[in-house]
CSV table of C-alpha atoms in Angstrom, one decimal:
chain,number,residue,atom,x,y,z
A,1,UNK,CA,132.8,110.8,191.4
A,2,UNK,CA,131.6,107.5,189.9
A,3,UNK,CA,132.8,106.2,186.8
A,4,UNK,CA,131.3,104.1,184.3
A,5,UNK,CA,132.6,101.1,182.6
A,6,UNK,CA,131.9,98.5,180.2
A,7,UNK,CA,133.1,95.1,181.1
A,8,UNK,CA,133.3,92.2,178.7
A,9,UNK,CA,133.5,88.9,180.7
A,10,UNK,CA,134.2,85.4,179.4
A,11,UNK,CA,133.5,82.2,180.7
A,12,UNK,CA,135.3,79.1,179.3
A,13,UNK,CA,135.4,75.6,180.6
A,14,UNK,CA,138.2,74.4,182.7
A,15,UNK,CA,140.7,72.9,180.7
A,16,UNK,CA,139.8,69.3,182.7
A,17,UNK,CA,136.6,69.4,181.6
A,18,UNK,CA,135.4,67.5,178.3
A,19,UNK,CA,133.2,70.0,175.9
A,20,UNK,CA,131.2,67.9,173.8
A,21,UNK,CA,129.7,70.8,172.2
A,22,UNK,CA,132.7,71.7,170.9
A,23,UNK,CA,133.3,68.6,169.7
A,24,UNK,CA,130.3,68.5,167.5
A,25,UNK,CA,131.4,72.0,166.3
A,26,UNK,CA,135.0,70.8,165.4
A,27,UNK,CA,133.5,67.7,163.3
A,28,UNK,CA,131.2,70.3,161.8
A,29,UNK,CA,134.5,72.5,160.4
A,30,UNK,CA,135.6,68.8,159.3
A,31,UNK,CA,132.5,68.7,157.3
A,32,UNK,CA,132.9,72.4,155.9
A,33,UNK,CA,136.0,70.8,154.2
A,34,UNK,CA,138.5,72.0,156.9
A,35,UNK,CA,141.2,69.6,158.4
A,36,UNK,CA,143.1,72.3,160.2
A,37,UNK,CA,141.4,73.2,163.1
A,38,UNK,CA,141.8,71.2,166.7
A,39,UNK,CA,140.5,71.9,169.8
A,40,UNK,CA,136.9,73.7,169.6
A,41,UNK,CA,136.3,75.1,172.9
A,42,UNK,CA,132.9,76.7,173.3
A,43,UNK,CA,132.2,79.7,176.1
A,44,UNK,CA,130.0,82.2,177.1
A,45,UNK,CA,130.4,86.3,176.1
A,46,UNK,CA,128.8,88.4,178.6
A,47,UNK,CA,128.4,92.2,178.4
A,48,UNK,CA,127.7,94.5,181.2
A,49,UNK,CA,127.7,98.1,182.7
A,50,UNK,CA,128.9,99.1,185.7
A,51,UNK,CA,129.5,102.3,187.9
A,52,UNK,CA,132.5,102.5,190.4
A,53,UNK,CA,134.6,104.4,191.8
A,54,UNK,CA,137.3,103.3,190.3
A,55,UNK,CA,138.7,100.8,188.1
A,56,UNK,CA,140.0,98.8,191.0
A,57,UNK,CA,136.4,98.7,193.0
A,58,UNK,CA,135.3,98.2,189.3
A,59,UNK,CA,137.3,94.4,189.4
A,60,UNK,CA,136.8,93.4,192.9
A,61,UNK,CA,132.8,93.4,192.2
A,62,UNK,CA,133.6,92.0,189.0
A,63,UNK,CA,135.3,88.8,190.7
A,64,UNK,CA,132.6,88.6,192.8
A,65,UNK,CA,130.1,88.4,190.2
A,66,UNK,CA,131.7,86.2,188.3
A,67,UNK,CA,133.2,83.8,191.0
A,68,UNK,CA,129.4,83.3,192.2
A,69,UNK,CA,127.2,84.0,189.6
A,70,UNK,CA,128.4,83.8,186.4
A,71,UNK,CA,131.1,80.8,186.5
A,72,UNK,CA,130.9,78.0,188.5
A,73,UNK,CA,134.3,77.6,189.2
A,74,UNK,CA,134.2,73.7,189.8
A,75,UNK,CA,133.6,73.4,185.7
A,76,UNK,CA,134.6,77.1,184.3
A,77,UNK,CA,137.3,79.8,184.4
A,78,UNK,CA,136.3,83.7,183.4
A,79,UNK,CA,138.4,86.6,182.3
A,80,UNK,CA,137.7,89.8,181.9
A,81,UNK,CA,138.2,93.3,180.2
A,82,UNK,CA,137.1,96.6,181.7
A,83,UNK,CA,137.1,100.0,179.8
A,84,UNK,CA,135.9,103.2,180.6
A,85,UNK,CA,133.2,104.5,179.0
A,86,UNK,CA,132.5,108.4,179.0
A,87,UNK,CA,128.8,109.5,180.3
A,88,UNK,CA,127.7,112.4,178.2
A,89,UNK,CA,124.1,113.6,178.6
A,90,UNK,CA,123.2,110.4,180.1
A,91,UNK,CA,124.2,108.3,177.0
A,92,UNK,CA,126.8,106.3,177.2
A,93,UNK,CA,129.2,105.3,174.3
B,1,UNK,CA,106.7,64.3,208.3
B,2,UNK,CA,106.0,67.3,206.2
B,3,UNK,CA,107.0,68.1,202.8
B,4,UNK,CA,107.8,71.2,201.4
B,5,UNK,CA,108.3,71.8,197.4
B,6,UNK,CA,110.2,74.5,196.5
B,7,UNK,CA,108.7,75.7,193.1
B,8,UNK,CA,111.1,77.6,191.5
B,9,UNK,CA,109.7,80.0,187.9
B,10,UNK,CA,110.6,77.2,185.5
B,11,UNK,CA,109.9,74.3,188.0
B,12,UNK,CA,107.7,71.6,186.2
B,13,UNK,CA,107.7,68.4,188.2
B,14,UNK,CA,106.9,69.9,191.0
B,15,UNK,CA,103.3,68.4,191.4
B,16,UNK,CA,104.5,65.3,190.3
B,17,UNK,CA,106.0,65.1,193.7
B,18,UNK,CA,103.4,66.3,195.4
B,19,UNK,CA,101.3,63.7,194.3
B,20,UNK,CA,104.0,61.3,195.5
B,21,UNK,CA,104.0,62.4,199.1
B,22,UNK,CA,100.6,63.7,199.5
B,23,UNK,CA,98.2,61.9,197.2
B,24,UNK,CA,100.4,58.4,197.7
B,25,UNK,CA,101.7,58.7,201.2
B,26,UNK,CA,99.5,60.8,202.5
B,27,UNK,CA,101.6,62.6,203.8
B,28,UNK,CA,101.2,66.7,204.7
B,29,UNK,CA,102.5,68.6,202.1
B,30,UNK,CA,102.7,72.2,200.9
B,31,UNK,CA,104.5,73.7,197.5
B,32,UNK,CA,106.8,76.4,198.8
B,33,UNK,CA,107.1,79.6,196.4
B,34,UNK,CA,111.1,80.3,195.8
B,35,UNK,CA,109.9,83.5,198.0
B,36,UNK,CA,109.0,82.4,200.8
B,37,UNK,CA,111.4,83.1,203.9
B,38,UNK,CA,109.8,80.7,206.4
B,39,UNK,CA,110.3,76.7,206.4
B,40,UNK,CA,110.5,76.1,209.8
B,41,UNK,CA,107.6,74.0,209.4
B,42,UNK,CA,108.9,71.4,207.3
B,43,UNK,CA,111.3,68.0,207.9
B,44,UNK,CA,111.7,67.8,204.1
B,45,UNK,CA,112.7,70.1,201.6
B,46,UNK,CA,112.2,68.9,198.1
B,47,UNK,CA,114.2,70.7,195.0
B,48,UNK,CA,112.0,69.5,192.3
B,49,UNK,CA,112.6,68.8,188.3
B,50,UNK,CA,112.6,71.0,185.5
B,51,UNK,CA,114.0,74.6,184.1
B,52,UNK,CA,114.7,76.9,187.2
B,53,UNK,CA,114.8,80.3,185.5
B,54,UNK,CA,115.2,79.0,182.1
B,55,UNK,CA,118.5,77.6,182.6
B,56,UNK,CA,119.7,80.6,181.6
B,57,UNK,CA,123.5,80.9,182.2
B,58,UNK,CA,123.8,77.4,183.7
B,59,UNK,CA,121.2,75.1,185.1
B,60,UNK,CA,120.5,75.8,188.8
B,61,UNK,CA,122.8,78.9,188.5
B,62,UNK,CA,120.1,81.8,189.3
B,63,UNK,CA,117.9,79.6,191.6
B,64,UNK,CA,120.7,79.4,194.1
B,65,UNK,CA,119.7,83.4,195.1
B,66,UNK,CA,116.3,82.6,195.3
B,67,UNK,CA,115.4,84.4,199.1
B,68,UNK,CA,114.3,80.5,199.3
B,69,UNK,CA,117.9,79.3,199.1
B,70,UNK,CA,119.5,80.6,202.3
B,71,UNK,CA,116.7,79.0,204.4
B,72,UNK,CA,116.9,75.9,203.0
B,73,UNK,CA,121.1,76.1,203.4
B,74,UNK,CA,120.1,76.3,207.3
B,75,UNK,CA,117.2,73.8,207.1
B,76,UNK,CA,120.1,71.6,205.6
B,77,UNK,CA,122.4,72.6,208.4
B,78,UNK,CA,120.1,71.3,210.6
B,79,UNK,CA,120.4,68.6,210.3
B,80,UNK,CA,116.6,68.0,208.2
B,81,UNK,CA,116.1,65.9,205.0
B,82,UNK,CA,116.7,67.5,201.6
B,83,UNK,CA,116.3,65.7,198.4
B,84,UNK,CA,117.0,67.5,194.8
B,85,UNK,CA,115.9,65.8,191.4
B,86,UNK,CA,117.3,66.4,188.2
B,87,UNK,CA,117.1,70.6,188.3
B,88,UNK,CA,117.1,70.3,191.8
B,89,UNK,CA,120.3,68.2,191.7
B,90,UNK,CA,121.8,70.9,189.8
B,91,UNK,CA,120.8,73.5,191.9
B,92,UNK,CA,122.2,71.5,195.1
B,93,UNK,CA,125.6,71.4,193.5
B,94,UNK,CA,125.7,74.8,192.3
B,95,UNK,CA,125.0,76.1,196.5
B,96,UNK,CA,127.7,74.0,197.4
B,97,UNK,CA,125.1,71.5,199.2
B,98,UNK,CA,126.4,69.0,197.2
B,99,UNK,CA,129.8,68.6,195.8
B,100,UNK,CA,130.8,68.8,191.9
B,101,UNK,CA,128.7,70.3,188.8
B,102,UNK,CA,126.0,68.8,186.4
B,103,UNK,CA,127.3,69.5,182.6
B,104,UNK,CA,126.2,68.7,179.4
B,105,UNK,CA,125.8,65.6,178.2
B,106,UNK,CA,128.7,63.7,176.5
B,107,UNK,CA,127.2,62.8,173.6
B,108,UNK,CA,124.8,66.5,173.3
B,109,UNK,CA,121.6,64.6,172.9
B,110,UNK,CA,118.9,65.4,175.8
B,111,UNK,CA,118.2,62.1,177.5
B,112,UNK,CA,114.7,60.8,178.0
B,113,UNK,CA,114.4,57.2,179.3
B,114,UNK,CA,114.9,55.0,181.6
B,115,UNK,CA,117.8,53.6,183.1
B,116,UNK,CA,118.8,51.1,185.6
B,117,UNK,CA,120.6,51.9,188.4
B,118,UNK,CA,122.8,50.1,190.8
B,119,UNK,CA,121.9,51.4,194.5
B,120,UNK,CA,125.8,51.7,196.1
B,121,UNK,CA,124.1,52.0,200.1
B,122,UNK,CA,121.5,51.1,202.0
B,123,UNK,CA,122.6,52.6,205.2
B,124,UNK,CA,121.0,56.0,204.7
B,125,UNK,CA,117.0,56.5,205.3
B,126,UNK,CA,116.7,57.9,202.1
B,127,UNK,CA,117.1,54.1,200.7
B,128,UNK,CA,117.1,51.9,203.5
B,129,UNK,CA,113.7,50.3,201.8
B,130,UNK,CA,116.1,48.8,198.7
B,131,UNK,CA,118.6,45.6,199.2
B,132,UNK,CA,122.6,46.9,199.0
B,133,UNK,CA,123.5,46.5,195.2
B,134,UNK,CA,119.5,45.9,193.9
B,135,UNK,CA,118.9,47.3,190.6
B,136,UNK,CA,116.1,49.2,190.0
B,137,UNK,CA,115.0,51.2,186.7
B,138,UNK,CA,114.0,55.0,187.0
B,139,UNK,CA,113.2,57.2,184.3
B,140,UNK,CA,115.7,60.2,183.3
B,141,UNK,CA,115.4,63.4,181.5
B,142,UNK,CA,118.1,65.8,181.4
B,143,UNK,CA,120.3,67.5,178.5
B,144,UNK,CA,122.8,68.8,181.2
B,145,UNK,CA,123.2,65.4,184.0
B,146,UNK,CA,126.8,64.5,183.3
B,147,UNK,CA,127.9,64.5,186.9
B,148,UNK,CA,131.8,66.6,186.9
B,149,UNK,CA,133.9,66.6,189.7
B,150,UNK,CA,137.5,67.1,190.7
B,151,UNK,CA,139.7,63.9,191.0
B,152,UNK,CA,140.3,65.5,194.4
B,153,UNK,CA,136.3,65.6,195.2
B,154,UNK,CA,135.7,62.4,193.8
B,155,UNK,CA,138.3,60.6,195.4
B,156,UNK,CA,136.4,62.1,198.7
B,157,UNK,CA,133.4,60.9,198.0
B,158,UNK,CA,134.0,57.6,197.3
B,159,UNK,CA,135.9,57.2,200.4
B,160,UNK,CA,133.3,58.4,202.2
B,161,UNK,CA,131.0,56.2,200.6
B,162,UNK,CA,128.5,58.9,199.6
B,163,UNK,CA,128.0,57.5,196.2
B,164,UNK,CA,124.3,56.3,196.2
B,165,UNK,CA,123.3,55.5,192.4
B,166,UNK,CA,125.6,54.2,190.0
B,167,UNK,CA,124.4,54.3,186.0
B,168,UNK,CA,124.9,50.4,185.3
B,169,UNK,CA,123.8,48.1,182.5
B,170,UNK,CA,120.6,45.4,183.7
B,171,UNK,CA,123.5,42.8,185.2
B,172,UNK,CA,124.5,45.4,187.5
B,173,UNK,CA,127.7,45.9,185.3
B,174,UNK,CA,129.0,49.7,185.8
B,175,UNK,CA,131.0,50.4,182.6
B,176,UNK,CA,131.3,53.0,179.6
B,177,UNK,CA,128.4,51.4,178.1
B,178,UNK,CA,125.3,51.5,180.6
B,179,UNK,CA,126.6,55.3,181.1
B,180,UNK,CA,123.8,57.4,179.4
B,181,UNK,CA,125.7,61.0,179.8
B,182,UNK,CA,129.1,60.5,180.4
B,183,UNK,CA,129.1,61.0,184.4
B,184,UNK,CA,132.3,60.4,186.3
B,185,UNK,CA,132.7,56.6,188.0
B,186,UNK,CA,128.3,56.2,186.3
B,187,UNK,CA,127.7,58.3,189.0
B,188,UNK,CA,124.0,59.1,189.1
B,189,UNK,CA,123.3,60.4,192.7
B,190,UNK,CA,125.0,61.3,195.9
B,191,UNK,CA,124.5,62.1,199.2
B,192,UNK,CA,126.4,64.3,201.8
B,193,UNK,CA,128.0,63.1,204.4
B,194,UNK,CA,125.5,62.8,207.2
B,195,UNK,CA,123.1,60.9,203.9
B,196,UNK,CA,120.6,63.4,204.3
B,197,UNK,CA,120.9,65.4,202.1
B,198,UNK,CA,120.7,63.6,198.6
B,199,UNK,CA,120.8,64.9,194.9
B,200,UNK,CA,120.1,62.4,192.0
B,201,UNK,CA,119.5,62.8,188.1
B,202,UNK,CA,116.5,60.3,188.2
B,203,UNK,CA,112.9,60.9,188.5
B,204,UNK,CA,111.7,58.9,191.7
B,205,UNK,CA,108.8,60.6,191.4
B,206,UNK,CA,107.9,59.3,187.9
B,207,UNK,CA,108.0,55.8,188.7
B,208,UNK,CA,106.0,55.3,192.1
B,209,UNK,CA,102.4,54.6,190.7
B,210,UNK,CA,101.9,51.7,188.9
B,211,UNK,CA,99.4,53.2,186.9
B,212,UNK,CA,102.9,54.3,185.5
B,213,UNK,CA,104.0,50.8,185.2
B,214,UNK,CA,106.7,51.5,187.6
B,215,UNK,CA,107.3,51.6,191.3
B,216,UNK,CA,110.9,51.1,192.2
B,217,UNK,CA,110.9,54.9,193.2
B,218,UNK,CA,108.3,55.0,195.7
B,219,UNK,CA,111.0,52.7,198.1
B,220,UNK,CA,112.4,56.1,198.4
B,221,UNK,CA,109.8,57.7,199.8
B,222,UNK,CA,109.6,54.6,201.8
B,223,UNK,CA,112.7,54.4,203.1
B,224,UNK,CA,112.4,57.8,204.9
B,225,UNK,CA,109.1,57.5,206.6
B,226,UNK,CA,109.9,54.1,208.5
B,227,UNK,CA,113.1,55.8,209.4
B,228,UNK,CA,111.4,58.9,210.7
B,229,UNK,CA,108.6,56.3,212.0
B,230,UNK,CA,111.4,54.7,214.3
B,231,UNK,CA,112.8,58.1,215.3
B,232,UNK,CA,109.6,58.6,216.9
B,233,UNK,CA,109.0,55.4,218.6
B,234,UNK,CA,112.5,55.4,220.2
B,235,UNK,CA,112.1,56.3,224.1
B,236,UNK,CA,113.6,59.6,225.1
């Protein structure tokens, strides 16, 4: 039987790799009156649904997704969560 | 030689290079939908300026499934001529045609201007037309043309000599300070290793009618037909 799961995926920039939007964001909090804060990193949050049959075939399409679609792995890295989510009636929740 | 355009949804300079190689060099050309499956027809594949899908996600990220995509991999591996400006660039590097990644600019600001350029080889069709180290100025737009690479990558490609514009100030000086985005070693175009296929930040294609006051990019152009010209005359 398929089962359905909700994935939360995000992509950040390799380490290496010199984010000047987070830059801007981190002289921003300076500007809010905030001297703590260091090393603003901005990524992406992406949602998604997906049916498989298990958790397992659930993450191997996942790191295919993500390795060719969603992150360029040259600039970015990607994580992921994966929960499943129970089908009732054809809504999910 | 025949041109072929790939118009992506979201490609906007695309008839600027059509004017270019039909309307300038009269040469045959025809704008290829990003759904088409046949290019057998064509010796050049151009990846054209502007906002494939949006940009959504990353820049050149969705146009690299296009049905298009795979056929002009295998053009490519062909051994024909592919050229990709600005988005088209981007979308090169993101199908692995090219080496490295296009990412925002260092200082955030979108970049429209022009820029001179340092031109690293001559040895290629592509820009056989210029002299070794000539300077020419091309026009740039882009928000996301900070070329990225590995020190790995990099180191490869500058042994290889596939570096073909450098970002440099009007002296021919490549530092910090003629570097409009940030790019690794002012890189502003490379090329594969056979030189035919070539991906560059600057608009050719902007600056090859005077009536634009500029024509340092139609040497391109140029450069490519007398080297296709000679293939032909060369005996069998």
């Amino acid at each position: 039987m398929n089962r359905q799961y909700k994935a939360r995926i995000y992509v950040t920039l390799r380490p290496s790799v010199l984010d000047p939007a987070g830059v801007a964001v981190e002289s921003g909090i300076g500007q809010l009156g905030i001297a703590n804060v260091k090393q603003v990193r901005i990524g992406k949050y992406i949602e998604l649904m997906l049916t498989a049959a298990d958790e397992n075939q659930a993450s191997e399409q996942l790191d295919r997704i993500c390795d060719q679609l969603l992150a360029n792995p040259v600039i970015e890295n990607y994580q992921f969560d994966l929960d499943e989510v129970q089908v009732q009636l054809g809504v999910s929740t | 030689m025949k041109f072929g355009i790939v118009v992506f949804p979201g490609s906007n300079c695309d008839r600027d290079v059509a004017y270019v190689t039909q309307d300038l060099l009269n040469c045959p050309t025809r704008m290829v939908w990003h759904e088409e499956t046949d290019i057998s027809d064509l010796d050049v594949v151009v990846l054209p300026g502007g906002f494939s899908y949006g940009d959504y996600l990353r820049c050149g990220a969705i146009a690299q499934f296009s049905p298009i995509m795979s056929h002009v991999i295998a053009h490519a591996k062909q051994g024909k001529f592919v050229l990709g400006i600005c988005n088209g660039f981007q979308v090169l590097t993101e199908t692995g045609l090219l080496p490295g990644a296009l990412v925002r600019n260092r200082d955030l600001h979108f970049i429209c201007d022009r820029v001179p350029l340092k031109i690293e080889r001559t040895d290629i069709p592509w820009t056989s037309a210029y002299a070794t180290g000539e300077m020419i100025t091309l026009p740039v737009a882009h928000g996301e043309g900070r070329y990225y690479a590995h020190t790995d990558t990099l180191k490869a490609l500058e042994d290889g000599n596939q570096i073909v514009f450098r970002y440099a100030n009007s002296s021919g000086e490549i530092d910090e300070t003629s570097n409009p985005n940030g790019s690794v070693n002012n890189i502003a175009g490379i090329c594969d290793r056979t030189g035919k296929i070539l991906g560059m930040m600057p608009h050719p294609e902007r600056a090859s009618d005077p009536l634009l006051g500029s024509v340092d990019g139609i040497k391109l152009f140029h450069g490519l037909l007398a080297f296709m010209n000679q293939q032909r005359l060369q005996p069998v």
